[in-house]
PDB file of C-alpha atoms and ligand atoms in Angstrom:
ATOM      1  CA  UNK A   1     -24.724   2.151  38.066  1.00  0.00           C
ATOM      2  CA  UNK A   2     -22.144  -0.276  39.413  1.00  0.00           C
ATOM      3  CA  UNK A   3     -20.719  -0.413  42.619  1.00  0.00           C
ATOM      4  CA  UNK A   4     -16.956  -1.244  43.290  1.00  0.00           C
ATOM      5  CA  UNK A   5     -15.316  -2.032  46.630  1.00  0.00           C
ATOM      6  CA  UNK A   6     -11.756  -2.768  44.900  1.00  0.00           C
ATOM      7  CA  UNK A   7      -9.449   0.109  43.725  1.00  0.00           C
ATOM      8  CA  UNK A   8      -7.863  -2.249  41.190  1.00  0.00           C
ATOM      9  CA  UNK A   9     -11.024  -3.239  39.572  1.00  0.00           C
ATOM     10  CA  UNK A  10     -12.384   0.172  39.219  1.00  0.00           C
ATOM     11  CA  UNK A  11      -9.239   1.434  37.990  1.00  0.00           C
ATOM     12  CA  UNK A  12      -9.164  -1.215  35.324  1.00  0.00           C
ATOM     13  CA  UNK A  13     -12.748  -0.217  34.110  1.00  0.00           C
ATOM     14  CA  UNK A  14     -11.883   3.523  34.290  1.00  0.00           C
ATOM     15  CA  UNK A  15      -8.544   3.079  32.169  1.00  0.00           C
ATOM     16  CA  UNK A  16     -10.804   1.252  29.481  1.00  0.00           C
ATOM     17  CA  UNK A  17     -13.315   4.558  29.631  1.00  0.00           C
ATOM     18  CA  UNK A  18     -10.280   6.691  29.356  1.00  0.00           C
ATOM     19  CA  UNK A  19      -8.946   4.663  26.367  1.00  0.00           C
ATOM     20  CA  UNK A  20     -12.159   5.398  24.712  1.00  0.00           C
ATOM     21  CA  UNK A  21     -11.623   9.065  25.187  1.00  0.00           C
ATOM     22  CA  UNK A  22     -14.419   9.366  27.781  1.00  0.00           C
ATOM     23  CA  UNK A  23     -14.053  12.285  30.178  1.00  0.00           C
ATOM     24  CA  UNK A  24     -14.510  11.527  33.705  1.00  0.00           C
ATOM     25  CA  UNK A  25     -16.372  13.743  36.448  1.00  0.00           C
ATOM     26  CA  UNK A  26     -15.783  12.695  40.057  1.00  0.00           C
ATOM     27  CA  UNK A  27     -17.559  13.606  43.295  1.00  0.00           C
ATOM     28  CA  UNK A  28     -15.986  12.694  46.588  1.00  0.00           C
ATOM     29  CA  UNK A  29     -18.493  12.052  49.710  1.00  0.00           C
ATOM     30  CA  UNK A  30     -18.553  10.440  53.188  1.00  0.00           C
ATOM     31  CA  UNK A  31     -22.228   9.091  52.131  1.00  0.00           C
ATOM     32  CA  UNK A  32     -25.530   9.643  53.817  1.00  0.00           C
ATOM     33  CA  UNK A  33     -26.369  11.396  50.647  1.00  0.00           C
ATOM     34  CA  UNK A  34     -28.715  14.650  50.528  1.00  0.00           C
ATOM     35  CA  UNK A  35     -29.507  16.991  48.001  1.00  0.00           C
ATOM     36  CA  UNK A  36     -26.277  18.924  48.437  1.00  0.00           C
ATOM     37  CA  UNK A  37     -24.477  15.897  47.133  1.00  0.00           C
ATOM     38  CA  UNK A  38     -26.897  15.273  44.464  1.00  0.00           C
ATOM     39  CA  UNK A  39     -26.223  18.740  43.081  1.00  0.00           C
ATOM     40  CA  UNK A  40     -22.605  18.077  42.684  1.00  0.00           C
ATOM     41  CA  UNK A  41     -23.315  14.551  40.937  1.00  0.00           C
ATOM     42  CA  UNK A  42     -26.170  16.278  38.530  1.00  0.00           C
ATOM     43  CA  UNK A  43     -23.526  18.921  37.618  1.00  0.00           C
ATOM     44  CA  UNK A  44     -20.909  16.293  36.879  1.00  0.00           C
ATOM     45  CA  UNK A  45     -23.365  14.334  34.934  1.00  0.00           C
ATOM     46  CA  UNK A  46     -24.100  17.349  32.651  1.00  0.00           C
ATOM     47  CA  UNK A  47     -20.405  17.937  32.093  1.00  0.00           C
ATOM     48  CA  UNK A  48     -18.787  14.606  31.653  1.00  0.00           C
ATOM     49  CA  UNK A  49     -19.130  11.390  29.723  1.00  0.00           C
ATOM     50  CA  UNK A  50     -18.692   9.171  32.826  1.00  0.00           C
ATOM     51  CA  UNK A  51     -19.481  10.115  36.675  1.00  0.00           C
ATOM     52  CA  UNK A  52     -17.818   8.445  39.524  1.00  0.00           C
ATOM     53  CA  UNK A  53     -18.988   8.790  43.030  1.00  0.00           C
ATOM     54  CA  UNK A  54     -16.866   7.507  46.125  1.00  0.00           C
ATOM     55  CA  UNK A  55     -18.367   6.973  49.462  1.00  0.00           C
ATOM     56  CA  UNK A  56     -15.707   6.842  52.103  1.00  0.00           C
ATOM     57  CA  UNK A  57     -15.800   7.897  55.857  1.00  0.00           C
ATOM     58  CA  UNK A  58     -12.055   8.510  55.980  1.00  0.00           C
ATOM     59  CA  UNK A  59     -10.755   7.915  59.385  1.00  0.00           C
ATOM     60  CA  UNK A  60      -7.702   9.934  58.749  1.00  0.00           C
ATOM     61  CA  UNK A  61      -9.686  13.292  58.633  1.00  0.00           C
ATOM     62  CA  UNK A  62     -11.403  12.648  61.936  1.00  0.00           C
ATOM     63  CA  UNK A  63      -9.713  13.534  65.173  1.00  0.00           C
ATOM     64  CA  UNK A  64      -9.748  11.253  68.458  1.00  0.00           C
ATOM     65  CA  UNK A  65     -12.642  12.881  69.885  1.00  0.00           C
ATOM     66  CA  UNK A  66     -14.744  13.382  66.706  1.00  0.00           C
ATOM     67  CA  UNK A  67     -17.796  11.541  65.435  1.00  0.00           C
ATOM     68  CA  UNK A  68     -16.125   8.827  62.933  1.00  0.00           C
ATOM     69  CA  UNK A  69     -17.854   5.971  64.826  1.00  0.00           C
ATOM     70  CA  UNK A  70     -21.067   7.715  64.934  1.00  0.00           C
ATOM     71  CA  UNK A  71     -21.047   9.187  61.297  1.00  0.00           C
ATOM     72  CA  UNK A  72     -24.388   8.270  59.681  1.00  0.00           C
ATOM     73  CA  UNK A  73     -24.041   5.502  57.033  1.00  0.00           C
ATOM     74  CA  UNK A  74     -26.684   3.925  54.815  1.00  0.00           C
ATOM     75  CA  UNK A  75     -25.326   2.365  51.673  1.00  0.00           C
ATOM     76  CA  UNK A  76     -28.722   1.420  50.304  1.00  0.00           C
ATOM     77  CA  UNK A  77     -30.111   4.600  50.451  1.00  0.00           C
ATOM     78  CA  UNK A  78     -27.038   6.088  48.956  1.00  0.00           C
ATOM     79  CA  UNK A  79     -27.163   3.824  46.021  1.00  0.00           C
ATOM     80  CA  UNK A  80     -30.735   5.019  45.144  1.00  0.00           C
ATOM     81  CA  UNK A  81     -29.793   8.638  45.305  1.00  0.00           C
ATOM     82  CA  UNK A  82     -26.501   8.101  43.454  1.00  0.00           C
ATOM     83  CA  UNK A  83     -28.204   6.232  40.678  1.00  0.00           C
ATOM     84  CA  UNK A  84     -30.984   8.760  40.367  1.00  0.00           C
ATOM     85  CA  UNK A  85     -28.493  11.526  39.948  1.00  0.00           C
ATOM     86  CA  UNK A  86     -27.059   9.602  37.105  1.00  0.00           C
ATOM     87  CA  UNK A  87     -23.722   8.224  38.616  1.00  0.00           C
ATOM     88  CA  UNK A  88     -22.113   5.314  36.498  1.00  0.00           C
ATOM     89  CA  UNK A  89     -19.606   3.923  39.055  1.00  0.00           C
ATOM     90  CA  UNK A  90     -19.960   4.068  42.717  1.00  0.00           C
ATOM     91  CA  UNK A  91     -16.622   3.389  44.626  1.00  0.00           C
ATOM     92  CA  UNK A  92     -17.191   2.222  48.349  1.00  0.00           C
ATOM     93  CA  UNK A  93     -13.977   1.080  49.702  1.00  0.00           C
ATOM     94  CA  UNK A  94     -13.287  -0.225  53.123  1.00  0.00           C
ATOM     95  CA  UNK A  95     -10.686   1.282  55.377  1.00  0.00           C
ATOM     96  CA  UNK A  96      -8.602  -1.692  54.847  1.00  0.00           C
ATOM     97  CA  UNK A  97      -8.888  -1.457  51.066  1.00  0.00           C
ATOM     98  CA  UNK A  98      -7.612   2.166  51.238  1.00  0.00           C
ATOM     99  CA  UNK A  99      -4.911   2.060  53.823  1.00  0.00           C
ATOM    100  CA  UNK A 100      -3.831  -1.450  53.997  1.00  0.00           C
ATOM    101  CA  UNK A 101      -1.976  -2.438  57.089  1.00  0.00           C
ATOM    102  CA  UNK A 102       0.227   0.584  57.831  1.00  0.00           C
ATOM    103  CA  UNK A 103       0.345   3.443  55.168  1.00  0.00           C
ATOM    104  CA  UNK A 104       3.905   4.805  54.776  1.00  0.00           C
ATOM    105  CA  UNK A 105       3.321   8.033  53.216  1.00  0.00           C
ATOM    106  CA  UNK A 106       0.767  10.829  54.029  1.00  0.00           C
ATOM    107  CA  UNK A 107       0.298  14.148  52.665  1.00  0.00           C
ATOM    108  CA  UNK A 108       0.894  17.210  54.752  1.00  0.00           C
ATOM    109  CA  UNK A 109      -1.027  20.526  54.027  1.00  0.00           C
ATOM    110  CA  UNK A 110       1.355  23.561  54.548  1.00  0.00           C
ATOM    111  CA  UNK A 111      -0.783  26.757  53.965  1.00  0.00           C
ATOM    112  CA  UNK A 112      -4.517  27.705  54.391  1.00  0.00           C
ATOM    113  CA  UNK A 113      -4.956  25.580  57.339  1.00  0.00           C
ATOM    114  CA  UNK A 114      -3.806  27.598  60.350  1.00  0.00           C
ATOM    115  CA  UNK A 115      -7.398  28.932  60.553  1.00  0.00           C
ATOM    116  CA  UNK A 116     -10.979  27.864  60.573  1.00  0.00           C
ATOM    117  CA  UNK A 117     -11.509  24.204  60.773  1.00  0.00           C
ATOM    118  CA  UNK A 118      -7.840  23.730  60.043  1.00  0.00           C
ATOM    119  CA  UNK A 119      -7.188  25.160  63.497  1.00  0.00           C
ATOM    120  CA  UNK A 120      -9.972  23.470  65.256  1.00  0.00           C
ATOM    121  CA  UNK A 121      -9.183  20.040  63.659  1.00  0.00           C
ATOM    122  CA  UNK A 122      -5.488  19.625  63.642  1.00  0.00           C
ATOM    123  CA  UNK A 123      -4.724  17.014  61.049  1.00  0.00           C
ATOM    124  CA  UNK A 124      -8.002  17.081  59.294  1.00  0.00           C
ATOM    125  CA  UNK A 125      -6.964  18.582  56.070  1.00  0.00           C
ATOM    126  CA  UNK A 126      -3.748  16.296  55.932  1.00  0.00           C
ATOM    127  CA  UNK A 127      -6.148  13.303  56.093  1.00  0.00           C
ATOM    128  CA  UNK A 128      -8.466  14.956  53.364  1.00  0.00           C
ATOM    129  CA  UNK A 129      -5.373  15.749  51.095  1.00  0.00           C
ATOM    130  CA  UNK A 130      -4.041  12.309  51.779  1.00  0.00           C
ATOM    131  CA  UNK A 131      -7.222  10.424  50.872  1.00  0.00           C
ATOM    132  CA  UNK A 132      -8.073  12.656  47.800  1.00  0.00           C
ATOM    133  CA  UNK A 133      -4.439  12.129  46.418  1.00  0.00           C
ATOM    134  CA  UNK A 134      -5.260   8.326  46.431  1.00  0.00           C
ATOM    135  CA  UNK A 135      -8.840   8.855  44.921  1.00  0.00           C
ATOM    136  CA  UNK A 136      -7.504  11.342  42.127  1.00  0.00           C
ATOM    137  CA  UNK A 137      -4.908   8.649  41.369  1.00  0.00           C
ATOM    138  CA  UNK A 138      -7.109   5.803  41.220  1.00  0.00           C
ATOM    139  CA  UNK A 139      -9.917   7.625  39.259  1.00  0.00           C
ATOM    140  CA  UNK A 140      -8.055  10.060  37.238  1.00  0.00           C
ATOM    141  CA  UNK A 141     -10.781  12.360  36.657  1.00  0.00           C
ATOM    142  CA  UNK A 142     -10.995  15.344  34.294  1.00  0.00           C
ATOM    143  CA  UNK A 143     -13.139  17.324  36.735  1.00  0.00           C
ATOM    144  CA  UNK A 144     -13.681  17.078  40.530  1.00  0.00           C
ATOM    145  CA  UNK A 145     -16.534  18.586  42.294  1.00  0.00           C
ATOM    146  CA  UNK A 146     -16.764  20.064  45.626  1.00  0.00           C
ATOM    147  CA  UNK A 147     -19.166  22.215  47.571  1.00  0.00           C
ATOM    148  CA  UNK A 148     -18.409  25.864  48.664  1.00  0.00           C
ATOM    149  CA  UNK A 149     -20.183  24.805  51.958  1.00  0.00           C
ATOM    150  CA  UNK A 150     -16.511  23.443  52.801  1.00  0.00           C
ATOM    151  CA  UNK A 151     -14.862  26.482  51.657  1.00  0.00           C
ATOM    152  CA  UNK A 152     -11.598  26.049  53.241  1.00  0.00           C
ATOM    153  CA  UNK A 153     -11.448  22.319  51.814  1.00  0.00           C
ATOM    154  CA  UNK A 154     -11.948  23.867  48.430  1.00  0.00           C
ATOM    155  CA  UNK A 155      -8.994  26.257  49.084  1.00  0.00           C
ATOM    156  CA  UNK A 156      -6.814  23.476  50.316  1.00  0.00           C
ATOM    157  CA  UNK A 157      -7.815  21.199  47.388  1.00  0.00           C
ATOM    158  CA  UNK A 158      -7.033  24.116  44.855  1.00  0.00           C
ATOM    159  CA  UNK A 159      -3.434  23.990  46.485  1.00  0.00           C
ATOM    160  CA  UNK A 160      -3.360  20.201  46.377  1.00  0.00           C
ATOM    161  CA  UNK A 161      -4.097  20.004  42.688  1.00  0.00           C
ATOM    162  CA  UNK A 162      -1.718  22.833  41.667  1.00  0.00           C
ATOM    163  CA  UNK A 163       1.216  21.739  43.928  1.00  0.00           C
ATOM    164  CA  UNK A 164       0.925  18.076  42.763  1.00  0.00           C
ATOM    165  CA  UNK A 165       0.188  18.823  39.132  1.00  0.00           C
ATOM    166  CA  UNK A 166      -2.955  16.897  39.095  1.00  0.00           C
ATOM    167  CA  UNK A 167      -4.523  17.548  35.485  1.00  0.00           C
ATOM    168  CA  UNK A 168      -7.789  18.031  37.190  1.00  0.00           C
ATOM    169  CA  UNK A 169     -10.290  20.912  36.823  1.00  0.00           C
ATOM    170  CA  UNK A 170     -11.646  21.769  40.056  1.00  0.00           C
ATOM    171  CA  UNK A 171     -15.063  22.590  40.094  1.00  0.00           C
ATOM    172  CA  UNK A 172     -16.745  24.604  43.184  1.00  0.00           C
ATOM    173  CA  UNK A 173     -20.406  24.350  43.456  1.00  0.00           C
ATOM    174  CA  UNK A 174     -22.918  26.798  45.380  1.00  0.00           C
ATOM    175  CA  UNK A 175     -24.066  25.513  49.077  1.00  0.00           C
ATOM    176  CA  UNK A 176     -27.518  23.826  48.704  1.00  0.00           C
ATOM    177  CA  UNK A 177     -29.704  25.088  51.537  1.00  0.00           C
ATOM    178  CA  UNK A 178     -32.989  24.039  53.208  1.00  0.00           C
ATOM    179  CA  UNK A 179     -36.008  26.312  52.737  1.00  0.00           C
ATOM    180  CA  UNK A 180     -35.145  28.163  55.782  1.00  0.00           C
ATOM    181  CA  UNK A 181     -31.581  28.601  54.838  1.00  0.00           C
ATOM    182  CA  UNK A 182     -29.805  25.918  56.841  1.00  0.00           C
ATOM    183  CA  UNK A 183     -26.874  24.351  54.848  1.00  0.00           C
ATOM    184  CA  UNK A 184     -27.750  20.847  53.997  1.00  0.00           C
ATOM    185  CA  UNK A 185     -25.441  18.481  55.762  1.00  0.00           C
ATOM    186  CA  UNK A 186     -25.575  14.718  56.710  1.00  0.00           C
ATOM    187  CA  UNK A 187     -24.697  15.866  60.303  1.00  0.00           C
ATOM    188  CA  UNK A 188     -28.362  17.643  60.419  1.00  0.00           C
ATOM    189  CA  UNK A 189     -29.781  14.378  61.357  1.00  0.00           C
ATOM    190  CA  UNK A 190     -28.185  14.641  64.650  1.00  0.00           C
ATOM    191  CA  UNK A 191     -29.797  17.963  65.855  1.00  0.00           C
ATOM    192  CA  UNK A 192     -32.840  17.680  68.333  1.00  0.00           C
ATOM    193  CA  UNK A 193     -36.114  19.445  66.976  1.00  0.00           C
ATOM    194  CA  UNK A 194     -35.186  22.630  69.135  1.00  0.00           C
ATOM    195  CA  UNK A 195     -31.773  22.701  67.820  1.00  0.00           C
ATOM    196  CA  UNK A 196     -32.998  22.255  64.048  1.00  0.00           C
ATOM    197  CA  UNK A 197     -35.421  25.317  64.615  1.00  0.00           C
ATOM    198  CA  UNK A 198     -32.307  27.302  66.029  1.00  0.00           C
ATOM    199  CA  UNK A 199     -29.963  26.258  63.227  1.00  0.00           C
ATOM    200  CA  UNK A 200     -31.343  28.477  60.586  1.00  0.00           C
ATOM    201  CA  UNK A 201     -29.922  31.482  62.823  1.00  0.00           C
ATOM    202  CA  UNK A 202     -26.308  30.476  61.347  1.00  0.00           C
ATOM    203  CA  UNK A 203     -27.295  31.531  57.816  1.00  0.00           C
ATOM    204  CA  UNK A 204     -29.317  34.329  59.289  1.00  0.00           C
ATOM    205  CA  UNK A 205     -26.378  35.748  61.242  1.00  0.00           C
ATOM    206  CA  UNK A 206     -24.326  35.463  57.869  1.00  0.00           C
ATOM    207  CA  UNK A 207     -26.955  37.335  56.051  1.00  0.00           C
ATOM    208  CA  UNK A 208     -26.964  39.927  58.684  1.00  0.00           C
ATOM    209  CA  UNK A 209     -23.277  40.628  58.330  1.00  0.00           C
ATOM    210  CA  UNK A 210     -23.612  40.678  54.521  1.00  0.00           C
ATOM    211  CA  UNK A 211     -26.315  43.391  54.815  1.00  0.00           C
ATOM    212  CA  UNK A 212     -24.178  45.375  57.437  1.00  0.00           C
ATOM    213  CA  UNK A 213     -21.158  45.266  54.829  1.00  0.00           C
ATOM    214  CA  UNK A 214     -23.546  46.280  52.030  1.00  0.00           C
ATOM    215  CA  UNK A 215     -24.534  49.385  54.137  1.00  0.00           C
ATOM    216  CA  UNK A 216     -20.686  50.454  54.544  1.00  0.00           C
ATOM    217  CA  UNK A 217     -19.514  48.289  57.612  1.00  0.00           C
ATOM    218  CA  UNK A 218     -15.792  47.498  56.732  1.00  0.00           C
ATOM    219  CA  UNK A 219     -14.183  46.549  60.087  1.00  0.00           C
ATOM    220  CA  UNK A 220     -13.477  42.801  60.285  1.00  0.00           C
ATOM    221  CA  UNK A 221     -13.713  42.647  64.066  1.00  0.00           C
ATOM    222  CA  UNK A 222     -17.243  44.408  64.150  1.00  0.00           C
ATOM    223  CA  UNK A 223     -18.617  41.918  61.417  1.00  0.00           C
ATOM    224  CA  UNK A 224     -17.249  39.039  63.517  1.00  0.00           C
ATOM    225  CA  UNK A 225     -18.825  40.506  66.694  1.00  0.00           C
ATOM    226  CA  UNK A 226     -22.072  41.120  64.840  1.00  0.00           C
ATOM    227  CA  UNK A 227     -22.316  37.382  63.785  1.00  0.00           C
ATOM    228  CA  UNK A 228     -21.401  35.971  67.238  1.00  0.00           C
ATOM    229  CA  UNK A 229     -23.951  38.256  68.840  1.00  0.00           C
ATOM    230  CA  UNK A 230     -26.627  37.009  66.548  1.00  0.00           C
ATOM    231  CA  UNK A 231     -25.850  33.198  67.215  1.00  0.00           C
ATOM    232  CA  UNK A 232     -25.555  33.975  70.797  1.00  0.00           C
ATOM    233  CA  UNK A 233     -28.913  35.685  71.027  1.00  0.00           C
ATOM    234  CA  UNK A 234     -30.700  32.951  68.903  1.00  0.00           C
ATOM    235  CA  UNK A 235     -29.143  29.618  69.602  1.00  0.00           C
ATOM    236  CA  UNK A 236     -27.767  27.417  72.372  1.00  0.00           C
ATOM    237  CA  UNK A 237     -25.056  26.381  70.285  1.00  0.00           C
ATOM    238  CA  UNK A 238     -21.348  27.106  71.236  1.00  0.00           C
ATOM    239  CA  UNK A 239     -19.491  29.112  68.781  1.00  0.00           C
ATOM    240  CA  UNK A 240     -16.319  26.943  67.596  1.00  0.00           C
ATOM    241  CA  UNK A 241     -15.295  29.970  65.469  1.00  0.00           C
ATOM    242  CA  UNK A 242     -16.744  32.926  63.430  1.00  0.00           C
ATOM    243  CA  UNK A 243     -13.676  34.177  61.192  1.00  0.00           C
ATOM    244  CA  UNK A 244     -13.437  36.626  58.301  1.00  0.00           C
ATOM    245  CA  UNK A 245     -10.537  36.281  55.736  1.00  0.00           C
ATOM    246  CA  UNK A 246      -9.574  36.934  52.041  1.00  0.00           C
ATOM    247  CA  UNK A 247     -10.749  34.251  49.922  1.00  0.00           C
ATOM    248  CA  UNK A 248      -9.528  31.844  48.696  1.00  0.00           C
ATOM    249  CA  UNK A 249      -6.049  33.048  50.370  1.00  0.00           C
ATOM    250  CA  UNK A 250      -7.501  32.747  53.774  1.00  0.00           C
ATOM    251  CA  UNK A 251      -5.291  35.844  55.029  1.00  0.00           C
ATOM    252  CA  UNK A 252      -6.660  37.918  57.596  1.00  0.00           C
ATOM    253  CA  UNK A 253      -7.317  41.730  57.109  1.00  0.00           C
ATOM    254  CA  UNK A 254      -8.410  44.545  59.248  1.00  0.00           C
ATOM    255  CA  UNK A 255     -10.500  46.426  56.916  1.00  0.00           C
ATOM    256  CA  UNK A 256     -12.703  44.286  54.216  1.00  0.00           C
ATOM    257  CA  UNK A 257     -11.816  44.684  50.655  1.00  0.00           C
ATOM    258  CA  UNK A 258     -11.950  42.443  47.746  1.00  0.00           C
ATOM    259  CA  UNK A 259     -13.223  38.595  47.911  1.00  0.00           C
ATOM    260  CA  UNK A 260     -13.862  37.653  51.561  1.00  0.00           C
ATOM    261  CA  UNK A 261     -15.288  34.939  53.398  1.00  0.00           C
ATOM    262  CA  UNK A 262     -17.281  34.888  56.563  1.00  0.00           C
ATOM    263  CA  UNK A 263     -17.060  31.405  58.169  1.00  0.00           C
ATOM    264  CA  UNK A 264     -18.595  29.986  61.192  1.00  0.00           C
ATOM    265  CA  UNK A 265     -18.613  26.567  63.114  1.00  0.00           C
ATOM    266  CA  UNK A 266     -21.168  26.032  65.832  1.00  0.00           C
ATOM    267  CA  UNK A 267     -21.488  23.083  68.052  1.00  0.00           C
ATOM    268  CA  UNK A 268     -24.742  21.783  69.071  1.00  0.00           C
ATOM    269  CA  UNK A 269     -25.260  18.610  71.417  1.00  0.00           C
ATOM    270  CA  UNK A 270     -24.440  15.983  68.857  1.00  0.00           C
ATOM    271  CA  UNK A 271     -23.628  17.920  65.473  1.00  0.00           C
ATOM    272  CA  UNK A 272     -21.118  20.471  64.850  1.00  0.00           C
ATOM    273  CA  UNK A 273     -22.075  22.585  61.878  1.00  0.00           C
ATOM    274  CA  UNK A 274     -20.310  24.823  59.747  1.00  0.00           C
ATOM    275  CA  UNK A 275     -21.504  27.516  56.958  1.00  0.00           C
ATOM    276  CA  UNK A 276     -20.050  30.534  55.280  1.00  0.00           C
ATOM    277  CA  UNK A 277     -20.691  33.044  52.755  1.00  0.00           C
ATOM    278  CA  UNK A 278     -18.395  34.722  50.231  1.00  0.00           C
ATOM    279  CA  UNK A 279     -18.875  38.360  49.323  1.00  0.00           C
ATOM    280  CA  UNK A 280     -16.859  40.554  46.855  1.00  0.00           C
ATOM    281  CA  UNK A 281     -16.292  43.930  48.821  1.00  0.00           C
ATOM    282  CA  UNK A 282     -15.979  46.851  46.406  1.00  0.00           C
TER     283      UNK A 282
HETATM  284  P1  AMP B   1     -19.158  15.122  52.676  1.00  0.00           P
HETATM  285  O1  AMP B   1     -19.922  13.967  52.334  1.00  0.00           O
HETATM  286  O2  AMP B   1     -19.920  16.098  53.730  1.00  0.00           O
HETATM  287  O3  AMP B   1     -17.645  15.040  52.839  1.00  0.00           O
HETATM  288  O4  AMP B   1     -19.377  16.135  51.499  1.00  0.00           O
HETATM  289  C1  AMP B   1     -18.972  15.659  50.073  1.00  0.00           C
HETATM  290  C2  AMP B   1     -19.065  16.785  49.151  1.00  0.00           C
HETATM  291  O5  AMP B   1     -20.443  17.455  49.012  1.00  0.00           O
HETATM  292  C3  AMP B   1     -18.184  18.166  49.526  1.00  0.00           C
HETATM  293  O6  AMP B   1     -17.524  18.587  48.384  1.00  0.00           O
HETATM  294  C4  AMP B   1     -19.087  19.067  50.329  1.00  0.00           C
HETATM  295  O7  AMP B   1     -18.727  20.279  50.233  1.00  0.00           O
HETATM  296  C5  AMP B   1     -20.369  19.015  49.262  1.00  0.00           C
HETATM  297  N1  AMP B   1     -21.380  19.277  50.268  1.00  0.00           N
HETATM  298  C6  AMP B   1     -21.879  18.938  51.377  1.00  0.00           C
HETATM  299  N2  AMP B   1     -23.103  19.697  51.521  1.00  0.00           N
HETATM  300  C7  AMP B   1     -23.194  20.535  50.709  1.00  0.00           C
HETATM  301  C8  AMP B   1     -24.161  21.412  50.428  1.00  0.00           C
HETATM  302  N3  AMP B   1     -25.300  21.687  51.244  1.00  0.00           N
HETATM  303  N4  AMP B   1     -24.334  22.123  49.312  1.00  0.00           N
HETATM  304  C9  AMP B   1     -23.327  21.705  48.305  1.00  0.00           C
HETATM  305  N5  AMP B   1     -22.361  20.906  48.452  1.00  0.00           N
HETATM  306  C10 AMP B   1     -22.271  20.216  49.540  1.00  0.00           C
END
């Protein structure tokens, strides 16, 4: 595995790979890699000749009171995980390398962002779309791999790829979980021991809703209340949102039908956790 900090140098190497008709799979991350990330890399490894991983904590997608400064970082550890997962090229740029002195253009996402994390984190998805536009242009991947844990992000990237005509196949990968069901996340390290025990209840609340829907519950508001009640009863976390939409359109509906997403965000003392499940309601 070779690590690059210069976009130009990586571009040059990847153009050469392309001219030799190599397919490129790309995984974008903010680092502090865990099994969820590794699953994306391993899938990219199976489906492409070359695997590129980026690690970049993107300041553009963090709000002023969010955890940009304290986001966990550990390059040496990440290099090991990446090499073991079969990554060929690791791109690890500085903020200066990505944005220079003062960027003159940014991407603004117009739909699928007035709910969930888009509503709670204004500008977040503009930052995601801007950095990915840059990464897509630098790397020119054939396939890009993203986790369904960030389901709204997948919906936004789907729009970005289509609207900007990127010749990239978006591959959405199932959420990888701890044994007790907690979705793996770089931010889990910031949970206290007590919070970590409670955090499994987030997924339990989603499963409870899924069961209720399977036994005939069709009212969106009731499903939402059920999830909120479960989280309230079993954790000290503060609910940021629990919302139910059609997926991937992220349109509200009073009565559930078709592909739906139940998504939540809960704030613990030093970590805001998100999770979701998608269900096909017949
Ligand atoms: P992040 O480093 O949090 O920006 O995540 C980088 C990529 O890994 C995104 O596409 C995430 O959706 C994906 N990812 C993060 N956690 C998981 C997980 N537990 N299972 C599957 N994919 C994940």
